[in-house]
PDB file of C-alpha atoms in Angstrom:
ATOM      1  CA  UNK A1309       0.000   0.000   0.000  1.00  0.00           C
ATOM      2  CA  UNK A1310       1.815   3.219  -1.195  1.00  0.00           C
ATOM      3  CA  UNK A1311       1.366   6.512   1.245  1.00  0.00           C
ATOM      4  CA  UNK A1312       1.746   9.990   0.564  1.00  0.00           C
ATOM      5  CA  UNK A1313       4.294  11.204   3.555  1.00  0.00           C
ATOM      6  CA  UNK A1314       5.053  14.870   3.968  1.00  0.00           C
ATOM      7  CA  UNK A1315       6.669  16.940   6.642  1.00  0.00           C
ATOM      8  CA  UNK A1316       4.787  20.668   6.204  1.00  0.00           C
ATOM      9  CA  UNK A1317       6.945  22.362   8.669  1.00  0.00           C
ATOM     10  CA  UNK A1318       9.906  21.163   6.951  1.00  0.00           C
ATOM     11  CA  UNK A1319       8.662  22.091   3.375  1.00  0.00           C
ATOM     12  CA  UNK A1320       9.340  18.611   2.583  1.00  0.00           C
ATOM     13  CA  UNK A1321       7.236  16.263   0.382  1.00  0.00           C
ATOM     14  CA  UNK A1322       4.620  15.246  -0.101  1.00  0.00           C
ATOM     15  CA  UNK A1323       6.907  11.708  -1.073  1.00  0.00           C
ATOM     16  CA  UNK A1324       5.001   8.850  -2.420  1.00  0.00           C
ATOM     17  CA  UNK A1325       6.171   5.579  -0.209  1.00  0.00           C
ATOM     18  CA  UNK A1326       5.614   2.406  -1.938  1.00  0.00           C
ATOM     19  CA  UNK A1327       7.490  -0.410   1.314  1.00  0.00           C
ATOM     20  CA  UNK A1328       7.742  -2.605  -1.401  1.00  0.00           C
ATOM     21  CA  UNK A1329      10.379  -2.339  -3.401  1.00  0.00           C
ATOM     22  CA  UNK A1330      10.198  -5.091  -6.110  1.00  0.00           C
ATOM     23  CA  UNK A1331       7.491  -4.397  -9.071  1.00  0.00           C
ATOM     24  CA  UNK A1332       4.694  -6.470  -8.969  1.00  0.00           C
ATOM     25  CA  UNK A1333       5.951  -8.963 -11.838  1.00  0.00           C
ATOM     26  CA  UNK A1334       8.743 -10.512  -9.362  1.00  0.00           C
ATOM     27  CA  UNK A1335       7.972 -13.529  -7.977  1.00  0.00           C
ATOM     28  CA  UNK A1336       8.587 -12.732  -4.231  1.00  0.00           C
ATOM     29  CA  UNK A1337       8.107  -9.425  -2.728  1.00  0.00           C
ATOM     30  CA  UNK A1338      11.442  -7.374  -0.962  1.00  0.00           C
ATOM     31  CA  UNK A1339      10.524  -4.686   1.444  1.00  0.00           C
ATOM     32  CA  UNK A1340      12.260  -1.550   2.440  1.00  0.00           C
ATOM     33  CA  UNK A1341      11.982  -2.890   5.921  1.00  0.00           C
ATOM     34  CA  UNK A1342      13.535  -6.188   5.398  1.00  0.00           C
ATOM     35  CA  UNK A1343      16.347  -4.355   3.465  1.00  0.00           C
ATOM     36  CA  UNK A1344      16.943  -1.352   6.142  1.00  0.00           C
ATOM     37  CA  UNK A1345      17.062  -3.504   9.186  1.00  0.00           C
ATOM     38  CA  UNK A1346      19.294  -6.081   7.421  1.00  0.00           C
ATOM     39  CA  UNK A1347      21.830  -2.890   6.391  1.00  0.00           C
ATOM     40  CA  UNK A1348      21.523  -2.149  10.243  1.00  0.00           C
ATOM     41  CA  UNK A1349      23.211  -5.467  10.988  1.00  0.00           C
ATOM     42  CA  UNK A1350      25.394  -5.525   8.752  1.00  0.00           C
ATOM     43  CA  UNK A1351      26.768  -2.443   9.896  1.00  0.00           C
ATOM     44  CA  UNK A1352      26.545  -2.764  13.565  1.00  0.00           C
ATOM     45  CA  UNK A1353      28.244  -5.770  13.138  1.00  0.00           C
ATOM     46  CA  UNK A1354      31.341  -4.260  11.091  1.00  0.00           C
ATOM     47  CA  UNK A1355      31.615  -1.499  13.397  1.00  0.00           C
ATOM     48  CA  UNK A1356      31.303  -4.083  16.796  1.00  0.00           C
ATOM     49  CA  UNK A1357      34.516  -6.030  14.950  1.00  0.00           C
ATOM     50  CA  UNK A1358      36.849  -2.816  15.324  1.00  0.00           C
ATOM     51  CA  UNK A1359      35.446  -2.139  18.979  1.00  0.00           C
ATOM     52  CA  UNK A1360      36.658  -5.915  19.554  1.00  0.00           C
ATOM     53  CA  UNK A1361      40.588  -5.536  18.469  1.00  0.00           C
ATOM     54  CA  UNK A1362      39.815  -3.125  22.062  1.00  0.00           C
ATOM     55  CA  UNK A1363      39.270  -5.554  23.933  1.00  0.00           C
ATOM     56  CA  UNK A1364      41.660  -7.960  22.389  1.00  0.00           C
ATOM     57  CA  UNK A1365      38.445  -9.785  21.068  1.00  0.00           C
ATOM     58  CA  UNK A1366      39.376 -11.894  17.847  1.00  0.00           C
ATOM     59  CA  UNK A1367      36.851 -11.806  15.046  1.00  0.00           C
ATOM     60  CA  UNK A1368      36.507 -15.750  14.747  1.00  0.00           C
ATOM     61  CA  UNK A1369      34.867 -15.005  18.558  1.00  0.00           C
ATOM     62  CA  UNK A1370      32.777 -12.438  17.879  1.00  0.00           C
ATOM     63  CA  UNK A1371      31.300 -13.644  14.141  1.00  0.00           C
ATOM     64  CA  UNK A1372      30.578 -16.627  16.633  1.00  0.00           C
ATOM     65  CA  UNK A1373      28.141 -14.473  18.773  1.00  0.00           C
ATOM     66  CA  UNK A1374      26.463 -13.369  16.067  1.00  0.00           C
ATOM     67  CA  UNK A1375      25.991 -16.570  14.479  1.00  0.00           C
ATOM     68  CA  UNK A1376      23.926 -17.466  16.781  1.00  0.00           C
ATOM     69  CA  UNK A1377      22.489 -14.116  18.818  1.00  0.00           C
ATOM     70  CA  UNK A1378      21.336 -12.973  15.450  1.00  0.00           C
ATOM     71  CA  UNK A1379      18.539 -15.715  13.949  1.00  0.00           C
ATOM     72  CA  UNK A1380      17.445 -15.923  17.851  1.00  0.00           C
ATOM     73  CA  UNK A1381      17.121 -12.208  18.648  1.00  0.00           C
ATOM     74  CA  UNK A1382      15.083 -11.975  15.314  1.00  0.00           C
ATOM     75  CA  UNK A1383      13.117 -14.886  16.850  1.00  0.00           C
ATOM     76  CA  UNK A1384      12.643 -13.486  20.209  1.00  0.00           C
ATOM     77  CA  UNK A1385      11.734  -9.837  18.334  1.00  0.00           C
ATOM     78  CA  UNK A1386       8.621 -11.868  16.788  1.00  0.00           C
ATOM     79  CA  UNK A1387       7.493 -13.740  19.848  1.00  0.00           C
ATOM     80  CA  UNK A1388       7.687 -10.222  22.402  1.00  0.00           C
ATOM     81  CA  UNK A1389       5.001  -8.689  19.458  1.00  0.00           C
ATOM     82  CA  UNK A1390       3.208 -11.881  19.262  1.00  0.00           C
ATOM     83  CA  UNK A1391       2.537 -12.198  22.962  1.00  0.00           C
ATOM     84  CA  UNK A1392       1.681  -9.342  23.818  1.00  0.00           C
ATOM     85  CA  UNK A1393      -0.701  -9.115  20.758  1.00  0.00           C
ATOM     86  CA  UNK A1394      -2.376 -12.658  20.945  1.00  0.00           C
ATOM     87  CA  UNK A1395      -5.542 -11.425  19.657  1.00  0.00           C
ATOM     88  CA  UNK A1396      -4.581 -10.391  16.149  1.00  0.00           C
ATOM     89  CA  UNK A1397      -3.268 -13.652  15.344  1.00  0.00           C
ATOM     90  CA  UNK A1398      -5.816 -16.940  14.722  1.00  0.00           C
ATOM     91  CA  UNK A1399      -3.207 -19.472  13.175  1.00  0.00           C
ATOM     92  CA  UNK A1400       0.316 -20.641  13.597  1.00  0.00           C
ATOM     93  CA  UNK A1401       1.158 -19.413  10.182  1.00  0.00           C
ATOM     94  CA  UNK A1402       0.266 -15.727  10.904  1.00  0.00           C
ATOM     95  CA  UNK A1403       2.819 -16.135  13.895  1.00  0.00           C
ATOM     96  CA  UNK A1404       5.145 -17.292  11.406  1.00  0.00           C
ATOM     97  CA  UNK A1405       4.608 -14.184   8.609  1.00  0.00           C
ATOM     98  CA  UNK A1406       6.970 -11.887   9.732  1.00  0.00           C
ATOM     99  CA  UNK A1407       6.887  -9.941   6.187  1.00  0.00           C
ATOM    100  CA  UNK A1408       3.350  -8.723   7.611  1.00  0.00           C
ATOM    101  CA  UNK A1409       5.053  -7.357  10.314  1.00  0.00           C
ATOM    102  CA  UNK A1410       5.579  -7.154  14.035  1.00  0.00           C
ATOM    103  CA  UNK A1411       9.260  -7.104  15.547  1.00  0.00           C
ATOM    104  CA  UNK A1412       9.990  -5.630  18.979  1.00  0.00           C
ATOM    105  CA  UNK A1413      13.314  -4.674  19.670  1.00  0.00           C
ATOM    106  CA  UNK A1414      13.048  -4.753  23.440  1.00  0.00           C
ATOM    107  CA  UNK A1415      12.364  -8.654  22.755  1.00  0.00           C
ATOM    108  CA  UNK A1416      15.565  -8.660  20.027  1.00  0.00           C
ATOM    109  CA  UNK A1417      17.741  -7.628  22.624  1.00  0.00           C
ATOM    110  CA  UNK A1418      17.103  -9.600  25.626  1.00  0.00           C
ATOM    111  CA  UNK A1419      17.196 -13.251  23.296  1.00  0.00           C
ATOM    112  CA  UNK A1420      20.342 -11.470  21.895  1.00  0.00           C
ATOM    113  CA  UNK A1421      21.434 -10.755  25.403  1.00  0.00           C
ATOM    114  CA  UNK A1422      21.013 -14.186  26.685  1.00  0.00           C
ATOM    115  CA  UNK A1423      22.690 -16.222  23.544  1.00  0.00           C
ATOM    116  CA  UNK A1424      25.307 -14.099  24.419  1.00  0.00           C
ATOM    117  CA  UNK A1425      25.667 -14.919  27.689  1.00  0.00           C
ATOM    118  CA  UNK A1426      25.615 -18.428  26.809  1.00  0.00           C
ATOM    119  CA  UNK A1427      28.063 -18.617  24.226  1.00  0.00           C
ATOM    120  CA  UNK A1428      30.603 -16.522  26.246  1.00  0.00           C
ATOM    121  CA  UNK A1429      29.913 -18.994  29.124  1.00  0.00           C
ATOM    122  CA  UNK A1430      30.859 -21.865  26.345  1.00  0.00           C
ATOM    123  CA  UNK A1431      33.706 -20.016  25.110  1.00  0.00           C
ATOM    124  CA  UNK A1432      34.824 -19.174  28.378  1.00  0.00           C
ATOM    125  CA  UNK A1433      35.528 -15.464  27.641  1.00  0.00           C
ATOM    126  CA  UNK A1434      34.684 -12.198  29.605  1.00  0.00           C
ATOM    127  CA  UNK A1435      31.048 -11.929  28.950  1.00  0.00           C
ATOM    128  CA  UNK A1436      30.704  -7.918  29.966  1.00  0.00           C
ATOM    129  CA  UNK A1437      33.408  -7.455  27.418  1.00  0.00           C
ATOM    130  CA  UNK A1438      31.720  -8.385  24.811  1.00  0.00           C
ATOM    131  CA  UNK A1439      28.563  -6.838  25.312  1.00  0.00           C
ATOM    132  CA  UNK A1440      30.785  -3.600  25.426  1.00  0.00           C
ATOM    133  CA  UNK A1441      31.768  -4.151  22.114  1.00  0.00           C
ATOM    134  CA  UNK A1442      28.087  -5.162  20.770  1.00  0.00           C
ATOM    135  CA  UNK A1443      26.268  -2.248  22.535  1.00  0.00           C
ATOM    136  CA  UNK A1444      27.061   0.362  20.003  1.00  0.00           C
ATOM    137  CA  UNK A1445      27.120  -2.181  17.203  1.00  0.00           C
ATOM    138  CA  UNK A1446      22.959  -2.909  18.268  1.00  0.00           C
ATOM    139  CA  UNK A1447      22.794   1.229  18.310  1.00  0.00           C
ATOM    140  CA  UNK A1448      23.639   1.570  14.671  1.00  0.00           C
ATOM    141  CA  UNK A1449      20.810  -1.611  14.163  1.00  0.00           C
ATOM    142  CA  UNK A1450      18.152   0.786  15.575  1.00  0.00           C
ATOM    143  CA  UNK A1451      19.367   4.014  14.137  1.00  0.00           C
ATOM    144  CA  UNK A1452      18.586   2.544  10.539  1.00  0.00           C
ATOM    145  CA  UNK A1453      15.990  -0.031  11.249  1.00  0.00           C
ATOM    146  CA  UNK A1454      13.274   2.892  12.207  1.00  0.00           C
ATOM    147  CA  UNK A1455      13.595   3.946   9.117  1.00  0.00           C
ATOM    148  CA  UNK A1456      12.042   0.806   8.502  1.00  0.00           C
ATOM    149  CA  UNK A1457       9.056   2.155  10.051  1.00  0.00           C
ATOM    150  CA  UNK A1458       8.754   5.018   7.797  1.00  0.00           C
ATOM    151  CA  UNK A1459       8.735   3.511   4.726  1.00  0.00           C
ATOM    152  CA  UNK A1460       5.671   1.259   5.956  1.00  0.00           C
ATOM    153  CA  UNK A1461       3.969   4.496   7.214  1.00  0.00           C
ATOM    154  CA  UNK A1462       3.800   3.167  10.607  1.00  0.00           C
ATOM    155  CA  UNK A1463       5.053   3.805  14.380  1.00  0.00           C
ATOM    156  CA  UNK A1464       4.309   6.965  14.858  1.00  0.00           C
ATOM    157  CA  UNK A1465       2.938   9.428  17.650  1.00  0.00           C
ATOM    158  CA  UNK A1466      -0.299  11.073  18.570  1.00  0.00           C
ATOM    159  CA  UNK A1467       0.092  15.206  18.309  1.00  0.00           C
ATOM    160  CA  UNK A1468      -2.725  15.622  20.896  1.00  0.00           C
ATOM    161  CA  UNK A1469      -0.800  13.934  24.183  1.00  0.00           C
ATOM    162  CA  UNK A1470       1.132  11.771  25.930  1.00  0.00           C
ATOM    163  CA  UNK A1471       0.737   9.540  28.057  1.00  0.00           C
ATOM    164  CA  UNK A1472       3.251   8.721  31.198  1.00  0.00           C
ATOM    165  CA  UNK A1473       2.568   5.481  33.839  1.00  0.00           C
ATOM    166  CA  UNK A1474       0.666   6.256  37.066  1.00  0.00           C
ATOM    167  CA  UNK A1475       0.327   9.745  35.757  1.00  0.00           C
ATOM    168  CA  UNK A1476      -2.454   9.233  32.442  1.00  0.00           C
ATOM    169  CA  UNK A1477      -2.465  11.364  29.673  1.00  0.00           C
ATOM    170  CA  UNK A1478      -0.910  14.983  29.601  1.00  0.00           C
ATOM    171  CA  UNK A1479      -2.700  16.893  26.400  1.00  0.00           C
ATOM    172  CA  UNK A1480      -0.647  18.859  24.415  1.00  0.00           C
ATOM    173  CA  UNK A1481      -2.283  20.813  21.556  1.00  0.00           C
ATOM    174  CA  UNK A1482       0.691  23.060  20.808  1.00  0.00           C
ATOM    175  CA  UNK A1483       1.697  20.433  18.608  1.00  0.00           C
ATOM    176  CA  UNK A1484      -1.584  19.782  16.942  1.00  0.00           C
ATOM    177  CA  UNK A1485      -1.416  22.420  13.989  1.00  0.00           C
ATOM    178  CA  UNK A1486       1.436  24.199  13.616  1.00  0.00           C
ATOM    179  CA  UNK A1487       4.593  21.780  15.070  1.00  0.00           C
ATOM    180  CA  UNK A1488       7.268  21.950  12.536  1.00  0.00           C
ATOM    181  CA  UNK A1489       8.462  17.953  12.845  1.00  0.00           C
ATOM    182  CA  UNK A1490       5.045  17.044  12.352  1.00  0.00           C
ATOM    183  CA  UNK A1491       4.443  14.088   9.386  1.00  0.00           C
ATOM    184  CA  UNK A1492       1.323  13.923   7.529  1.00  0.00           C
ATOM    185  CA  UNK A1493       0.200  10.663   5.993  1.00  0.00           C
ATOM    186  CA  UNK A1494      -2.349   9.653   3.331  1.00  0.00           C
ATOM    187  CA  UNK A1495      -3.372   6.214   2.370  1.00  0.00           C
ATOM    188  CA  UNK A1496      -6.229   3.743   2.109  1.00  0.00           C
ATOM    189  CA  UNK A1497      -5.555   2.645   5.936  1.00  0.00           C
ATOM    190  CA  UNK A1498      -5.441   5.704   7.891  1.00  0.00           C
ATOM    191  CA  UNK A1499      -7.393   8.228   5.683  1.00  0.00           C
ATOM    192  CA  UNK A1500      -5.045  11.745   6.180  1.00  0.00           C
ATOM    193  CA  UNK A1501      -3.573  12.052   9.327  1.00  0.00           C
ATOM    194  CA  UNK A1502      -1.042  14.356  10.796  1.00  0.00           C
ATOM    195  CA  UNK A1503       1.525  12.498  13.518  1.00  0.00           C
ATOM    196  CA  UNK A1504       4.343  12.755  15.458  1.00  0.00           C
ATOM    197  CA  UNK A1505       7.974  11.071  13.227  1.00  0.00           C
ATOM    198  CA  UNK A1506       8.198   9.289  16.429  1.00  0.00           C
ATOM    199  CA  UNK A1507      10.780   7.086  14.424  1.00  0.00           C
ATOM    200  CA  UNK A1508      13.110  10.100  13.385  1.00  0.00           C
ATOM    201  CA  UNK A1509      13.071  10.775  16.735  1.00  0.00           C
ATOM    202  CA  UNK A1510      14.189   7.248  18.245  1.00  0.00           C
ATOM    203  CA  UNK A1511      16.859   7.486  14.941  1.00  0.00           C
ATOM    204  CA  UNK A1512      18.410  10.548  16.042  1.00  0.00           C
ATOM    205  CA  UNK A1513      18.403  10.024  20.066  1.00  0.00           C
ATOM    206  CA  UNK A1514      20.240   7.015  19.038  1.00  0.00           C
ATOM    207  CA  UNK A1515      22.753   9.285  16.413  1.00  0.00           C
ATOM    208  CA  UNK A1516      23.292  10.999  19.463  1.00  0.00           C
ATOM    209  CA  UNK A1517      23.733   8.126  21.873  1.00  0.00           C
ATOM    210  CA  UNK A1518      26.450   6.137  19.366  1.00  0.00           C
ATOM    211  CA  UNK A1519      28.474   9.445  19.194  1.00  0.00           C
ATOM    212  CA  UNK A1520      28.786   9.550  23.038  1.00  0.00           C
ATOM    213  CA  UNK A1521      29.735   5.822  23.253  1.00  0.00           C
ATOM    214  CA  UNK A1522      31.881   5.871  20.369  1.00  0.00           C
ATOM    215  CA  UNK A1523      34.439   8.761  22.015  1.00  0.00           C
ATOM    216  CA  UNK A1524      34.011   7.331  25.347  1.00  0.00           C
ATOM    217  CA  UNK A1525      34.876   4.138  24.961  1.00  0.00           C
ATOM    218  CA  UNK A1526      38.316   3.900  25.341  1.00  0.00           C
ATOM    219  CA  UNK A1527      38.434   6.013  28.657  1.00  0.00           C
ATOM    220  CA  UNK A1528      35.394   2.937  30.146  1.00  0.00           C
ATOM    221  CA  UNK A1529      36.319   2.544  33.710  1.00  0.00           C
ATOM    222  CA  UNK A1530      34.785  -1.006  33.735  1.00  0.00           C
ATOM    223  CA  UNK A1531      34.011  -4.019  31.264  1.00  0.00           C
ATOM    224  CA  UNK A1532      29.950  -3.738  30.930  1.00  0.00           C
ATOM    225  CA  UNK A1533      29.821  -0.201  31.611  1.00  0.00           C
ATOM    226  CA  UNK A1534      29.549   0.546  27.351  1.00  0.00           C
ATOM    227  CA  UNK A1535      26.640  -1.769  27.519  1.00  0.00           C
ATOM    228  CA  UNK A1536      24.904  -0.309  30.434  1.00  0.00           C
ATOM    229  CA  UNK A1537      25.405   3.526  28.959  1.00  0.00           C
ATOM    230  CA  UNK A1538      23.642   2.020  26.044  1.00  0.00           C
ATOM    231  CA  UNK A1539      21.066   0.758  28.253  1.00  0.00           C
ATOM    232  CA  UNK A1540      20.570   4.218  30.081  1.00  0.00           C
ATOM    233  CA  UNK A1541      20.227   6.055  26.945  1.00  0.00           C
ATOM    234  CA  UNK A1542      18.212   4.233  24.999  1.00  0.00           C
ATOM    235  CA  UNK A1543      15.500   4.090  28.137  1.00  0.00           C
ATOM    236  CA  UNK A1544      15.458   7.312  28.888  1.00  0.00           C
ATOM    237  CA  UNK A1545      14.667   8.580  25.245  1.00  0.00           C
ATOM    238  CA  UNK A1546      12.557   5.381  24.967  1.00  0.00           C
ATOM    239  CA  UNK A1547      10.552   6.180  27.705  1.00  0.00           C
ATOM    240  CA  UNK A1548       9.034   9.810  26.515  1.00  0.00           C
ATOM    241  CA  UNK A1549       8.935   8.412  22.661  1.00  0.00           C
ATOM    242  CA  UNK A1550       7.004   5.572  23.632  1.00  0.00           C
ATOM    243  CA  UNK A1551       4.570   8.069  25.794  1.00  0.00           C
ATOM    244  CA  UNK A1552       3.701   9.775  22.148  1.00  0.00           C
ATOM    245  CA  UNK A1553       3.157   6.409  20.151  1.00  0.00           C
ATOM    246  CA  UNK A1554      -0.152   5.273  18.835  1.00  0.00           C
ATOM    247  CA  UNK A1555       0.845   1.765  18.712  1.00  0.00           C
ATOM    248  CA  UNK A1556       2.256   0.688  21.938  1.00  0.00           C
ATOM    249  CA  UNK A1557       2.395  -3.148  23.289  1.00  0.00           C
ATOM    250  CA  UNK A1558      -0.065  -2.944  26.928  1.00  0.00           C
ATOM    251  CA  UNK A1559      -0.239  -5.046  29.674  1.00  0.00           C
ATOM    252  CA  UNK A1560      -3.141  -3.623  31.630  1.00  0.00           C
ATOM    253  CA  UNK A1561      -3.211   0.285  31.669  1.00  0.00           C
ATOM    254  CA  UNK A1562       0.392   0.454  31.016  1.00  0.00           C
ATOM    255  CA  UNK A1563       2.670   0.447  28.096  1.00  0.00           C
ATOM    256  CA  UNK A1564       4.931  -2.580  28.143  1.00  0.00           C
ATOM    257  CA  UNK A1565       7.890  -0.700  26.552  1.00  0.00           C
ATOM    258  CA  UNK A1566       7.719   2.362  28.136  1.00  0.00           C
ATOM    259  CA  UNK A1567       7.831   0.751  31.655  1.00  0.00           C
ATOM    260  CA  UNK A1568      10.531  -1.674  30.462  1.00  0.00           C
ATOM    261  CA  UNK A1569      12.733   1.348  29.194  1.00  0.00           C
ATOM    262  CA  UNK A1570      12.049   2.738  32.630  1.00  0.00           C
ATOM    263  CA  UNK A1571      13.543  -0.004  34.253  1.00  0.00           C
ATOM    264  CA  UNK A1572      16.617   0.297  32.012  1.00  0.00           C
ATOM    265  CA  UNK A1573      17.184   4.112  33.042  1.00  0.00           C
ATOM    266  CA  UNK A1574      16.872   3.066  36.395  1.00  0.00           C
ATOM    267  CA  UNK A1575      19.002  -0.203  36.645  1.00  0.00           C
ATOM    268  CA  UNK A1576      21.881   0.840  34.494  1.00  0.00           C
ATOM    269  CA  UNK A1577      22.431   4.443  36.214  1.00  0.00           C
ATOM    270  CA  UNK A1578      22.393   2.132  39.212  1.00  0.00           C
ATOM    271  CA  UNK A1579      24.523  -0.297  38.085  1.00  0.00           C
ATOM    272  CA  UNK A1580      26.937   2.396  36.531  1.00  0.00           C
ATOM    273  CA  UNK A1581      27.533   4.052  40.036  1.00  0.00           C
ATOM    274  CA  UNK A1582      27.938   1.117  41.435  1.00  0.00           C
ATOM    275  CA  UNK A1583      30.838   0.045  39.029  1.00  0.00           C
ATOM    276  CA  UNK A1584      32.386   2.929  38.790  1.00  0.00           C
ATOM    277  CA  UNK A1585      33.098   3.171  42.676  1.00  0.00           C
ATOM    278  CA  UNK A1586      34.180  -0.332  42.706  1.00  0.00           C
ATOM    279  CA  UNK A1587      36.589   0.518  39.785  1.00  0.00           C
ATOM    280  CA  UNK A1588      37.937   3.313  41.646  1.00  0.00           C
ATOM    281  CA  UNK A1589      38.413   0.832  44.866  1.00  0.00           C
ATOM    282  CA  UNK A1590      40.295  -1.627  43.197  1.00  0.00           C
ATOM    283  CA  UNK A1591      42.758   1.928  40.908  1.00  0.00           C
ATOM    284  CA  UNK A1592      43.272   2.854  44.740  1.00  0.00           C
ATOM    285  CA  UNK A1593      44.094  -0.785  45.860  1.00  0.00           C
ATOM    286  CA  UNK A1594      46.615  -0.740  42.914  1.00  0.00           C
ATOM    287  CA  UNK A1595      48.225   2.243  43.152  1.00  0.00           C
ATOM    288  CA  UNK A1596      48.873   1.430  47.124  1.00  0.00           C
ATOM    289  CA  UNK A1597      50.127  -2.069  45.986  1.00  0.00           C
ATOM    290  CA  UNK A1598      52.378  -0.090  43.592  1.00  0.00           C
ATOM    291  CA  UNK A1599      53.722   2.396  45.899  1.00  0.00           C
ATOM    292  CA  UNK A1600      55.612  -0.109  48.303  1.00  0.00           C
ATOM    293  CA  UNK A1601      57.780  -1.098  45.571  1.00  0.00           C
ATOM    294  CA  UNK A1602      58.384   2.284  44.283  1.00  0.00           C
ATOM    295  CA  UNK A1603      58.862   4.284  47.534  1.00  0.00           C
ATOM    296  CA  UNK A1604      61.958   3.583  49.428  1.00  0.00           C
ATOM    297  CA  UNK A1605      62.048   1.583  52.964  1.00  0.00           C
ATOM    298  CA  UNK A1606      62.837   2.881  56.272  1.00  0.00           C
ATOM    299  CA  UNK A1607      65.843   0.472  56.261  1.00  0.00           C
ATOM    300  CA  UNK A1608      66.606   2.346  53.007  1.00  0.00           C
ATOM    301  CA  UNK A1609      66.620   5.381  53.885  1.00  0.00           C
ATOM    302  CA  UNK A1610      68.546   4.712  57.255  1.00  0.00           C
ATOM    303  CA  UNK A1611      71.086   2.583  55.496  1.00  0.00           C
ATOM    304  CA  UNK A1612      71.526   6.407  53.113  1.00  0.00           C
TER     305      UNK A1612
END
């Protein structure tokens, strides 16, 4: 289904989206979103294989991790939308047809997390290391994969609130008519509608996010604290984007990725204090340990 996308504010468009990218004679159908999220990987992984020569990580090690963390994360991506959207699907083979749709990254990451775990436990290698060196690599995943969602029209925000947990909706019609980033869309499905690029947004948070990682990581004061950065970052922009969308995964009165991302803020700044004070513990230790050889003894200095 081809859309009409424009950005008014912007004086861009209006663009006529077709997600598919093969004409209609070709015997299988390609979409822009298949092809985006697989440049993603590709990417994320090239740039995650000069993180690893970092951490002395060889690349037959880390092509090993995503051997397998890929096909399952992709997996676990389908069955986080599924579950939480068990009415919309009436046969095994709809679970199956992931070229309708219906990924969650939150669901990506954590089988991705978890392979990971297990192959480093396998390989016997330092498992926070690693997910140092994959954090920004998943980053650059995300940054193009929204675009996924733009080409398919979808993912996008409500101008007229949004919503935050144990606090409801928060109305905000500044943005209804005249907000510069809005995105207006036209096709069969949704009729004209004018939305929040709640994928731009999530794209350039994330622009922002792989810059900071990318100069900080060789001044890290602990293996795992890349990864939880990542964490932090992503959450917290998560957490507001996910209050505009239109689309969100519930559980109850609350969005499931919007509390999850919450929990990420939460746990990693946590987890990042934590680390960081016992890094600067064991520097002290170190420099103490240090010291005895390189400051002379009493003996020493009486014997002068």
């Amino acid at each position: 289904m081809t859309s009409s996308i424009s950005f008014p504010g912007l004086s861009l468009g209006p663009m006529n989206i077709d997600p598919v990218v093969t004409p209609d004679s070709f015997p299988f159908e390609v979409r822009w979103y298949g092809l985006v999220i697989m440049l993603g990987m590709i990417l994320g992984v090239i740039y995650s294989l000069r993180k690893a020569k970092m951490s002395c990580i060889s690349t037959e090690d880390l092509l090993d991790y995503v051997l397998f963390a890929v096909p399952v994360g992709i997996i676990c991506a389908r069955l986080y939308y599924v579950l939480f959207n068990l009415s919309e699907y009436h046969s095994i083979g709809e679970v199956f047809a992931i070229w309708n749709g219906g990924l969650a990254i939150y669901g990506g990451i954590i089988g991705g997390f978890f392979t990971m775990l297990a192959v480093a436990k396998f390989k016997k290698m330092n498992f926070l290391s690693v997910i140092d060196c994959f954090a920004p690599g998943v980053m650059i995943g995300q940054i193009l994969g929204r675009w996924g969602n733009f080409f398919n029209a979808e993912a996008y925000g409500a101008l007229s609130h949004i919503s935050f947990p144990f606090i409801g909706d928060i109305a905000t019609p500044i943005f209804e008519n005249d907000y510069i980033f809005r995105m207006v869309i036209e096709n069969d499905r949704v009729g004209t509608i004018a939305v929040h690029p709640t994928f731009l947004y999530e794209s350039l948070w994330n622009v922002a996010g792989l810059l900071l990682i990318h100069f900080y990581f060789k001044n890290k004061k602990f293996n795992g604290e890349i990864a939880l950065i990542y964490a932090s970052w992503y959450g917290f922009g998560r957490f507001f984007i996910e209050g505009l969308r239109t689309d969100s995964l519930t559980q109850g009165a609350f969005r499931v990725s919007q509390m999850l991302a919450l929990a990420c803020v939460i746990a990693g700044i946590t987890l990042i204090i934590i680390g960081r004070q016992k890094a600067k513990s064991k520097a002290k230790e170190l420099d103490e340990y240090i010291s005895q050889f390189s400051e002379p003894s009493e003996i020493q200095k009486e014997n002068k």
